[in-house]
Short mmCIF file of C-alpha atoms and ligand atoms in Angstrom, two decimals:
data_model
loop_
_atom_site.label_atom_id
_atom_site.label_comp_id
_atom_site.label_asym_id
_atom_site.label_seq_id
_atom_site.Cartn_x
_atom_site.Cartn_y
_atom_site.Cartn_z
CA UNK A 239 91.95 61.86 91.25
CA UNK A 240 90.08 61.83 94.27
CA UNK A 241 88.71 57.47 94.83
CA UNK A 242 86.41 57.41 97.80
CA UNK A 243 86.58 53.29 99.64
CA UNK A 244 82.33 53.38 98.63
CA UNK A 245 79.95 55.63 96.49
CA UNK A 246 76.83 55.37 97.46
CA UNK A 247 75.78 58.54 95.96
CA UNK A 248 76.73 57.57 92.63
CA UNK A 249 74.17 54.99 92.79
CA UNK A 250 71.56 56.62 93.92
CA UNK A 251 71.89 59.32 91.12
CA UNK A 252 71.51 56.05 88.56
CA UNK A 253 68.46 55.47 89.72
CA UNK A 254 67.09 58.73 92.06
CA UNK A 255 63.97 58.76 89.71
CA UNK A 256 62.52 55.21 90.56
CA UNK A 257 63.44 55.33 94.21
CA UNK A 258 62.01 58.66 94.67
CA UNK A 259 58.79 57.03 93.08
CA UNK A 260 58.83 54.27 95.16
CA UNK A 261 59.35 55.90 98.62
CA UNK A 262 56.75 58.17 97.64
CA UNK A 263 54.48 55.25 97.12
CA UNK A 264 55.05 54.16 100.67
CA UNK A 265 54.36 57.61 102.10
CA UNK A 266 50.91 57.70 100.02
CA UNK A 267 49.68 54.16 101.31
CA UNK A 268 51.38 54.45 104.89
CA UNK A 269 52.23 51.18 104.97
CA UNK A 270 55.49 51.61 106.91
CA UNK A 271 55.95 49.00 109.21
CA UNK A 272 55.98 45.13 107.52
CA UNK A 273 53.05 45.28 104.94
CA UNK A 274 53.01 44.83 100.80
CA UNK A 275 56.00 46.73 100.26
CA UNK A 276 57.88 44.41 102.74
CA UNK A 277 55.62 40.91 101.66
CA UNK A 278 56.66 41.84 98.01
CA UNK A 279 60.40 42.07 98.35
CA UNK A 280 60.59 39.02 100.14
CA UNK A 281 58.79 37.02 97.70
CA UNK A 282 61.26 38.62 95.13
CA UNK A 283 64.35 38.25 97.09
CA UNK A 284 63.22 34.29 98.11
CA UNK A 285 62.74 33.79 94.49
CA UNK A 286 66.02 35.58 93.83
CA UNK A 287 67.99 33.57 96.31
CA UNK A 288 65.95 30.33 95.11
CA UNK A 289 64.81 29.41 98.15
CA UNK A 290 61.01 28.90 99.64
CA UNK A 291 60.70 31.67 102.27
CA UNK A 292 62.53 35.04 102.85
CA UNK A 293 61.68 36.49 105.95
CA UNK A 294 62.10 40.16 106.30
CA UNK A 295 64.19 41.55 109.51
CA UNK A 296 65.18 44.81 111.04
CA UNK A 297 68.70 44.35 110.17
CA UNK A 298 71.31 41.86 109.51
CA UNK A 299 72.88 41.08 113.13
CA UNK A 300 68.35 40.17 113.78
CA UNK A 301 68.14 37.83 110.80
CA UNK A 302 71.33 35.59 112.27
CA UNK A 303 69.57 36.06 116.08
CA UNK A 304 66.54 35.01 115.09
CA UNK A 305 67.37 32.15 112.82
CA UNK A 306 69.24 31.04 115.12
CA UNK A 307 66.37 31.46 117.88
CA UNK A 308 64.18 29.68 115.56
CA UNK A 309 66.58 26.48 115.31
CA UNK A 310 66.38 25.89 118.61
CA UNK A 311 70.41 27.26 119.47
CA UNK A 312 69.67 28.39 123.44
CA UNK A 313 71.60 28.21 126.38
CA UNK A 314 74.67 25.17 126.91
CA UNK A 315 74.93 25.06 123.19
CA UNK A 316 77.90 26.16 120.83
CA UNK A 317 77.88 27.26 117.65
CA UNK A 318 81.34 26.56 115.08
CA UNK A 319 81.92 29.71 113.02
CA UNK A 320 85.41 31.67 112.23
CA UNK A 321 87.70 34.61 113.96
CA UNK A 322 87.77 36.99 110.57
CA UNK A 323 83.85 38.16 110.78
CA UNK A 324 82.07 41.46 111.67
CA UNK A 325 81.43 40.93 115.30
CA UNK A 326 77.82 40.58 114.88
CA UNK A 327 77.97 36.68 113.71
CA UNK A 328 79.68 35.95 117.40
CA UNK A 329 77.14 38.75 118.88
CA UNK A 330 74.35 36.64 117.45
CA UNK A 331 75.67 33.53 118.72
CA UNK A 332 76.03 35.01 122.37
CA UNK A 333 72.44 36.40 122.06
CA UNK A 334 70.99 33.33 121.49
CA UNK A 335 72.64 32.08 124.68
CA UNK A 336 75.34 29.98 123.11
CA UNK A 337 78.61 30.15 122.94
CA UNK A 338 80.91 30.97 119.75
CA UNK A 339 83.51 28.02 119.04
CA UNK A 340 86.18 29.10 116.43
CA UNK A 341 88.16 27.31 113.57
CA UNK A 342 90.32 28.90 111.55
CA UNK A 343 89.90 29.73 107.66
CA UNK A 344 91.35 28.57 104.50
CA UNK A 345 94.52 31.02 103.95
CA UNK A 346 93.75 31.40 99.95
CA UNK A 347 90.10 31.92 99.99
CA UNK A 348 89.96 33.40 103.56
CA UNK A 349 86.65 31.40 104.50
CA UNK A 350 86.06 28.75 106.90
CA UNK A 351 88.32 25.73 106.59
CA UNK A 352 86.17 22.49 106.64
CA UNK A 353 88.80 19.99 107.64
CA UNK A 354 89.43 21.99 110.98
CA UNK A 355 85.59 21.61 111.23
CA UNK A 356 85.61 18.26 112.99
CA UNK A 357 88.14 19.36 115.80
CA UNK A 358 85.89 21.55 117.16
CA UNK A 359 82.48 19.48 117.28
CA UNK A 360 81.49 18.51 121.13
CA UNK A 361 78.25 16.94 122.48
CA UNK A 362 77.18 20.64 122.87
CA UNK A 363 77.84 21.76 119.09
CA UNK A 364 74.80 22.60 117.96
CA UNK A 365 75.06 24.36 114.47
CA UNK A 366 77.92 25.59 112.10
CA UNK A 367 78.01 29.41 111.04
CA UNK A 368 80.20 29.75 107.97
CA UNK A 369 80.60 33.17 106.71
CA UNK A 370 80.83 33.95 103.30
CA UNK A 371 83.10 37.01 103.52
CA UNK A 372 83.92 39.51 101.08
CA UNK A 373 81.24 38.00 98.71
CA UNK A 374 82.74 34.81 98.25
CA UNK A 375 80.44 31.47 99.67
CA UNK A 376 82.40 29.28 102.40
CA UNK A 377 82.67 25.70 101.54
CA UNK A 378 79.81 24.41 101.64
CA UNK A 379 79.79 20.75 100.30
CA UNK A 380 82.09 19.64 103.06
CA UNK A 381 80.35 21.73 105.40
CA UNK A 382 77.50 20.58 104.91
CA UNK A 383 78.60 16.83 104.56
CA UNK A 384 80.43 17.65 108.43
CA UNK A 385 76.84 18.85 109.66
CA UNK A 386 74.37 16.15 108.18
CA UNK A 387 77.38 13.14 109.97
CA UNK A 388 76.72 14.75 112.95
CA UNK A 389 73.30 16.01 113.16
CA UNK A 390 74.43 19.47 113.36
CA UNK A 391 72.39 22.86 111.77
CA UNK A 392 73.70 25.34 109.35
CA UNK A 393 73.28 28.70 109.23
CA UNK A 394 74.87 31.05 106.31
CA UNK A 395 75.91 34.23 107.11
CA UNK A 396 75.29 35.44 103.78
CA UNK A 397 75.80 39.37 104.58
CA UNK A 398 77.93 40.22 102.14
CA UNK A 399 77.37 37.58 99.88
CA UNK A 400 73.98 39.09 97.96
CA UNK A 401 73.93 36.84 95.03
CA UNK A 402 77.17 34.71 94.94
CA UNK A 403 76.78 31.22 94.31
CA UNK A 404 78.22 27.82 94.80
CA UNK A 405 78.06 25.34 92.18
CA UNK A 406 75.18 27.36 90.82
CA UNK A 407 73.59 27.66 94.35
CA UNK A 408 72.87 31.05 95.95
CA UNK A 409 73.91 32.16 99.09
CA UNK A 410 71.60 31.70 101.75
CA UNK A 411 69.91 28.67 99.93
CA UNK A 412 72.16 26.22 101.35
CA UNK A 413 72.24 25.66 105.44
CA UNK A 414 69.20 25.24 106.82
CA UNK A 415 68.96 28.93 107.01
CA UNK A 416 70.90 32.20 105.02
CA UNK A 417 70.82 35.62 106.85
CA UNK A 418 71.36 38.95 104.94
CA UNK A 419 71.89 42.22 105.87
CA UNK A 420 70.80 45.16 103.75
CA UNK A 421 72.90 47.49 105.38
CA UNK A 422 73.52 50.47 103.26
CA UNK A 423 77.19 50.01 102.47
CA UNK A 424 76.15 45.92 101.18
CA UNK A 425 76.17 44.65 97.62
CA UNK A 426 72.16 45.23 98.24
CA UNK A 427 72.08 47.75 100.51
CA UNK A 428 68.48 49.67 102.25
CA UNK A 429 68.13 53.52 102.71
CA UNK A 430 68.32 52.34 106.68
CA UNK A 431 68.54 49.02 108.46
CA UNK A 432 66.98 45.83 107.38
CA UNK A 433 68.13 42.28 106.55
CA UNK A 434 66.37 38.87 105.41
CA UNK A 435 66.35 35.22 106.69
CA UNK A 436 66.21 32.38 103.91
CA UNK A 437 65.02 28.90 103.91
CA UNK A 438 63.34 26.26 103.00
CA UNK A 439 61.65 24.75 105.61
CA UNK A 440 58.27 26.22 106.28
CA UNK A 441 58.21 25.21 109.87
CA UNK A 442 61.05 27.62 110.24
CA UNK A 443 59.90 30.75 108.13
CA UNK A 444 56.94 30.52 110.35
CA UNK A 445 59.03 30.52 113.28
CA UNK A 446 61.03 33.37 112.46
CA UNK A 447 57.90 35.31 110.87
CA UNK A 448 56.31 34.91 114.51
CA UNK A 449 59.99 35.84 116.07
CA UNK A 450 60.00 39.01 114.65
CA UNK A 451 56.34 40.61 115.74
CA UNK A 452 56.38 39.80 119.34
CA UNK A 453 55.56 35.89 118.65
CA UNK A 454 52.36 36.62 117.88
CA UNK A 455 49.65 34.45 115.86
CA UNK A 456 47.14 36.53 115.55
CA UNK A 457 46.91 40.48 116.85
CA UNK A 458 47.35 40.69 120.52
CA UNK A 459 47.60 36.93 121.02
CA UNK A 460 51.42 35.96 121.98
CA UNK A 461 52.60 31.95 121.68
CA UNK A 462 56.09 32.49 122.49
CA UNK A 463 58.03 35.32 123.84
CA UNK A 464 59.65 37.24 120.33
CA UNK A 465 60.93 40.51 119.60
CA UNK A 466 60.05 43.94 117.45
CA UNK A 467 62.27 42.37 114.39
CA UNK A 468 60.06 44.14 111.65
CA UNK A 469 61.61 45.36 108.07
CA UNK A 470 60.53 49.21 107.29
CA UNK A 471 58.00 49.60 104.27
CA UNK A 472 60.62 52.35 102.93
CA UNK A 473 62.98 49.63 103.24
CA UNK A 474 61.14 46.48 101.25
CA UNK A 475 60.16 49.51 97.89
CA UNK A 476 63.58 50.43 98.13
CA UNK A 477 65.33 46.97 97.93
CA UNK A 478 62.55 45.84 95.38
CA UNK A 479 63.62 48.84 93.42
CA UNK A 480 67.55 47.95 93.50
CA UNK A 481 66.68 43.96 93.69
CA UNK A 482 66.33 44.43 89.72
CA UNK A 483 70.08 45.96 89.35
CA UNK A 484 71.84 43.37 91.46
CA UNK A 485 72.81 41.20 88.65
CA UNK A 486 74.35 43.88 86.93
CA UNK A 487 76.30 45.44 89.73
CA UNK A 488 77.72 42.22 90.34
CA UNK A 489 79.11 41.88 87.28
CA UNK A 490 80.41 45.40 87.52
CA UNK A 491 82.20 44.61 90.33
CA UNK A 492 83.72 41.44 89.29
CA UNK A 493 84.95 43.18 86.33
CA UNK A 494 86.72 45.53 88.07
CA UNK A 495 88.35 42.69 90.39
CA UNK A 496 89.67 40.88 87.36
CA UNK A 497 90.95 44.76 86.44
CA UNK A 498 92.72 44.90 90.10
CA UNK A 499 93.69 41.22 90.20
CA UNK A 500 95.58 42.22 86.63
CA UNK A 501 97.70 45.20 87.24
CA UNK A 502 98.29 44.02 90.62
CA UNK A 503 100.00 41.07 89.51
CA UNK A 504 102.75 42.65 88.26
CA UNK A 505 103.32 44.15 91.78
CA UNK A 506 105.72 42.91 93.99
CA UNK A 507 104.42 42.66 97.90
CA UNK A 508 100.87 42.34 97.02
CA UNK A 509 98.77 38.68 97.63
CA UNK A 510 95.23 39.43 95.38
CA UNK A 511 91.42 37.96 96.12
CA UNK A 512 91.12 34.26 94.97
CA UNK A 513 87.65 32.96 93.51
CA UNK A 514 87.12 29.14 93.99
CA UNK A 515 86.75 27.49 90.61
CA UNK A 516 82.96 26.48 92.13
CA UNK A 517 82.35 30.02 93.11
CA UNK A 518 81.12 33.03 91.51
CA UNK A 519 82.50 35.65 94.13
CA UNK A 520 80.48 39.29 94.35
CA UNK A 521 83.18 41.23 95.82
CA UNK A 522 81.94 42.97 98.58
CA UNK A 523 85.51 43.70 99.20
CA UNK A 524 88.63 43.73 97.53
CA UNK A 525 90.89 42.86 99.99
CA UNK A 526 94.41 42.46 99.65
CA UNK A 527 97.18 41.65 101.86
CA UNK A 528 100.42 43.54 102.20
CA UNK A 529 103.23 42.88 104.52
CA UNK A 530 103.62 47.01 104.94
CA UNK A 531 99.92 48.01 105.49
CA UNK A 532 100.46 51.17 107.40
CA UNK A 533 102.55 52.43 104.79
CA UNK A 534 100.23 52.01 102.14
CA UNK A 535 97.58 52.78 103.96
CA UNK A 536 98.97 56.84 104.95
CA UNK A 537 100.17 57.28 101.45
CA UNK A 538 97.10 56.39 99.45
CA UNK A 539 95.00 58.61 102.09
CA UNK A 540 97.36 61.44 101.36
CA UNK A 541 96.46 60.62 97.38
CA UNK A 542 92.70 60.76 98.35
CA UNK A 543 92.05 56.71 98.21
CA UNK A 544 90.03 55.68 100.98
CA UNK A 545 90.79 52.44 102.48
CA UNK A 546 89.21 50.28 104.99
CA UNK A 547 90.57 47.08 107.21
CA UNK A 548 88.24 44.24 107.02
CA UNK A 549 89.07 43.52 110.29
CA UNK A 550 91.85 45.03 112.05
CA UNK A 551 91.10 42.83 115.23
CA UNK A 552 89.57 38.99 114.97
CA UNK A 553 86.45 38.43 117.00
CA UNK A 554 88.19 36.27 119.68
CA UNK A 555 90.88 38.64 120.11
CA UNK A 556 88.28 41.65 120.99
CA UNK A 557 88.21 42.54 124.33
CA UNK A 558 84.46 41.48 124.31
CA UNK A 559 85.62 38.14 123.73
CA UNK A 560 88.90 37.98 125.26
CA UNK A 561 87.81 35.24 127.89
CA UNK A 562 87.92 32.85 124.46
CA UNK A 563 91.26 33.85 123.61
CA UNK A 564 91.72 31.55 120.62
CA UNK A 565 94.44 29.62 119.77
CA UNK A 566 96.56 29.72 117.25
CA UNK A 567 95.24 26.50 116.02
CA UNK A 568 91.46 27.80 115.86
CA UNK A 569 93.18 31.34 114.55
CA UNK A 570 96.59 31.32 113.23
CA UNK A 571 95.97 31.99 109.60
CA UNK A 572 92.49 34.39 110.61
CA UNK A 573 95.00 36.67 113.12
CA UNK A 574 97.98 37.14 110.56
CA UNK A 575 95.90 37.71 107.89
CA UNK A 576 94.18 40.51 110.77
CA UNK A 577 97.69 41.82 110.33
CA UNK A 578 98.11 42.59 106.38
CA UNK A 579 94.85 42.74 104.84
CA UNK A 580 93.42 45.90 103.35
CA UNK A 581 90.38 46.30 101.28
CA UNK A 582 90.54 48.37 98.50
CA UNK A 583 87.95 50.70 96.87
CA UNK A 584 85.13 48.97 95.50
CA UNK A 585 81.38 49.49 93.93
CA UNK A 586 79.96 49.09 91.05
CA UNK A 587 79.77 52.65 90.08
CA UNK A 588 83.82 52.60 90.36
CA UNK A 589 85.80 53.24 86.78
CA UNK A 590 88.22 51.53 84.62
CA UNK A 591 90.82 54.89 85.64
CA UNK A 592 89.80 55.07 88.94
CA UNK A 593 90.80 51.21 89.64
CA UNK A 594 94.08 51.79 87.69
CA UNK A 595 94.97 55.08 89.43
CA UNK A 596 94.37 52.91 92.84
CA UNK A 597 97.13 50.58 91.80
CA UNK A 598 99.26 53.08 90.47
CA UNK A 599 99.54 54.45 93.71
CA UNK A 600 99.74 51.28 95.68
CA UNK A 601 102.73 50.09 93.40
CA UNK A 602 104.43 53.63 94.17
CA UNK A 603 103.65 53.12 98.27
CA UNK A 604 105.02 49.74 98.37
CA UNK A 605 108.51 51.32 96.59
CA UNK A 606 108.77 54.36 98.46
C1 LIG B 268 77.03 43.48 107.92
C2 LIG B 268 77.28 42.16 108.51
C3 LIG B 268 76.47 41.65 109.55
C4 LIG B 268 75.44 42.46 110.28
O1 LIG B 268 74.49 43.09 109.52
P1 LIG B 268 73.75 44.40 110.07
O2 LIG B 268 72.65 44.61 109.08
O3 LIG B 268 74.74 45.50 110.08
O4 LIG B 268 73.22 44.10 111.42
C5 LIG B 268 76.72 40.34 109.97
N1 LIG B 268 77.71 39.60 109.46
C6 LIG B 268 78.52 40.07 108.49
C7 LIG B 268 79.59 39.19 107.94
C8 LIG B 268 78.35 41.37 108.01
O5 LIG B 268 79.17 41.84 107.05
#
């Protein structure tokens, strides 16, 4: 049995009637860049997230940029977030003109660990960028406590976080500000790029609304120096289409996670996912970690399981970012964990046989 990492096309054949509609829809009122289509997913993905304002972006990486723009974050500042993210929460940072400070993350729940937080504050910290990776929300009660002591701003990097919560709170409703991508390959993912910025401060929705079209107020008339940062028409029908199955897929997917987390307990070598009794986690990823990685990883590709390493390298020990060579200290627990992890297939559309064929084959790997 052949178990692909992602399925995107078994999605889209779920649905392939109302998408086609939609996109079609778009192509008949031409509205392709920002416009209705784009104004009326963001009302339904602030309302979603239960926040004031979502603020439709190009892409993910451009929702934490520009929120991040619009906090004021510029030049001499630093910015707290962790090693184990997708390199474009540090890129962000860096394009904003700050710098990316590091703390290490919690070694069961593999987010941010708020009692390293206050080690790394200086007079230059300006805001704290906790990721909530693999669908599961940071910490954010003691985050946020940490920030509001010291005057600092928060900004979730909710990418692959689309509707988990924390003590009933959605991601991205939070910090002062949530940023989503809608890459394909997310929990909600586009037919392209885009991504969101949430919030609940008006002053900042209008900020990053006049970020993203050149800083414009009013056509041809520019107040601050922005950026193209526009969502695609396509883009805002699509996600308004698939906004409505989110809830369900979730579910799906934790289902299967309490499936993996089952067999796999029997299974010697293998440490599963943990959810955070205040958490309702979305898997993004099923990552587990495995002392013989490699191994596992040739033989289940041999079997026709895909498998991915969410991610093989920490951000401060990429060669972009050697020059902050962190220590162990701000990464110990981030880089060993660099070391063993390995994310398992995982999507909604996924089966009950398909999940137990996985660890079938995983159990045999880790024997052999
Ligand atoms: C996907 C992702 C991003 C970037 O989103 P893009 O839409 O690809 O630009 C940022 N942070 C994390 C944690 C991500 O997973």
């Amino acid at each position: 049995m052949n178990v692909p990492f992602l399925d995107l096309k078994a999605q889209y054949a779920c649905i392939k009637g109302e998408i086609n509609e939609a996109i079609q829809r778009v192509l008949d009122s031409c509205a392709f860049s920002g416009g209705p289509f784009v104004e009326q997913f963001e009302k339904e993905w602030a309302a979603y997230c239960g926040v004031k304002h979502a603020v439709g972006v190009a892409n993910g990486t451009e929702a934490l940029w520009l929120a991040l723009l619009a906090l004021g974050v510029g030049a001499g500042d630093e910015v707290i977030t962790v090693p184990n993210t997708f390199i474009a929460t540090a890129e962000a940072i860096t394009y904003a003109g700050a710098t990316p400070v590091f703390v290490d993350i919690d070694e069961n729940y593999y987010t941010m660990n708020p009692e390293l937080l206050e080690t790394a504050i200086t007079p230059r910290t300006k805001a704290i960028l906790p990721v909530h990776i693999f669908g599961q929300m940071a910490d954010m009660d003691p985050i946020m406590e940490i920030a509001r002591r010291h005057g600092l701003m928060v900004i979730e990097d909710a990418c692959q976080a689309h509707g988990a919560t924390y003590e009933g709170a959605k991601a991205g409703s939070i910090g002062h500000a949530g940023a989503f991508s809608f890459y394909p390959g997310k929990n909600l993912g586009a037919y392209g790029e885009a991504g969101a910025v949430t919030t609940n401060d008006d002053v900042l929705a209008g900020k990053v609304r006049t970020l993203r079209d050149h800083g414009q107020s009013k056509k041809y008339h520019h107040d601050v120096i922005g950026w193209n940062g526009r969502m695609d028409g396509i883009q805002g029908a699509v996600l308004s289409v698939k906004l409505k199955y989110l809830d369900e897929w979730c579910e799906k997917r934790r289902m299967r996670a309490v499936q993996y987390s089952e067999l796999l307990h029997n299974v010697d070598g293998v440490v599963c996912p943990r959810e955070r009794s205040q958490c309702r986690h979305v898997y993004h990823l099923y990552a587990v970690r495995t002392a013989r990685r490699d191994q596992v990883i040739a033989q289940l590709s041999k079997q026709g399981i895909g498998t991915l390493v969410h991610y093989p390298v920490i951000v401060p020990d990429q060669r972009a970012y050697q020059c902050r060579k962190a220590s162990p200290r701000e990464a110990g627990i981030s880089r060993d964990h660099a070391g063993r992890l390995i994310s398992l297939p995982m999507y909604a559309e996924i089966s009950e046989a398909q999940v137990t064929e996985v660890v079938s084959a995983l159990a045999a790997a880790l024997c052999s």
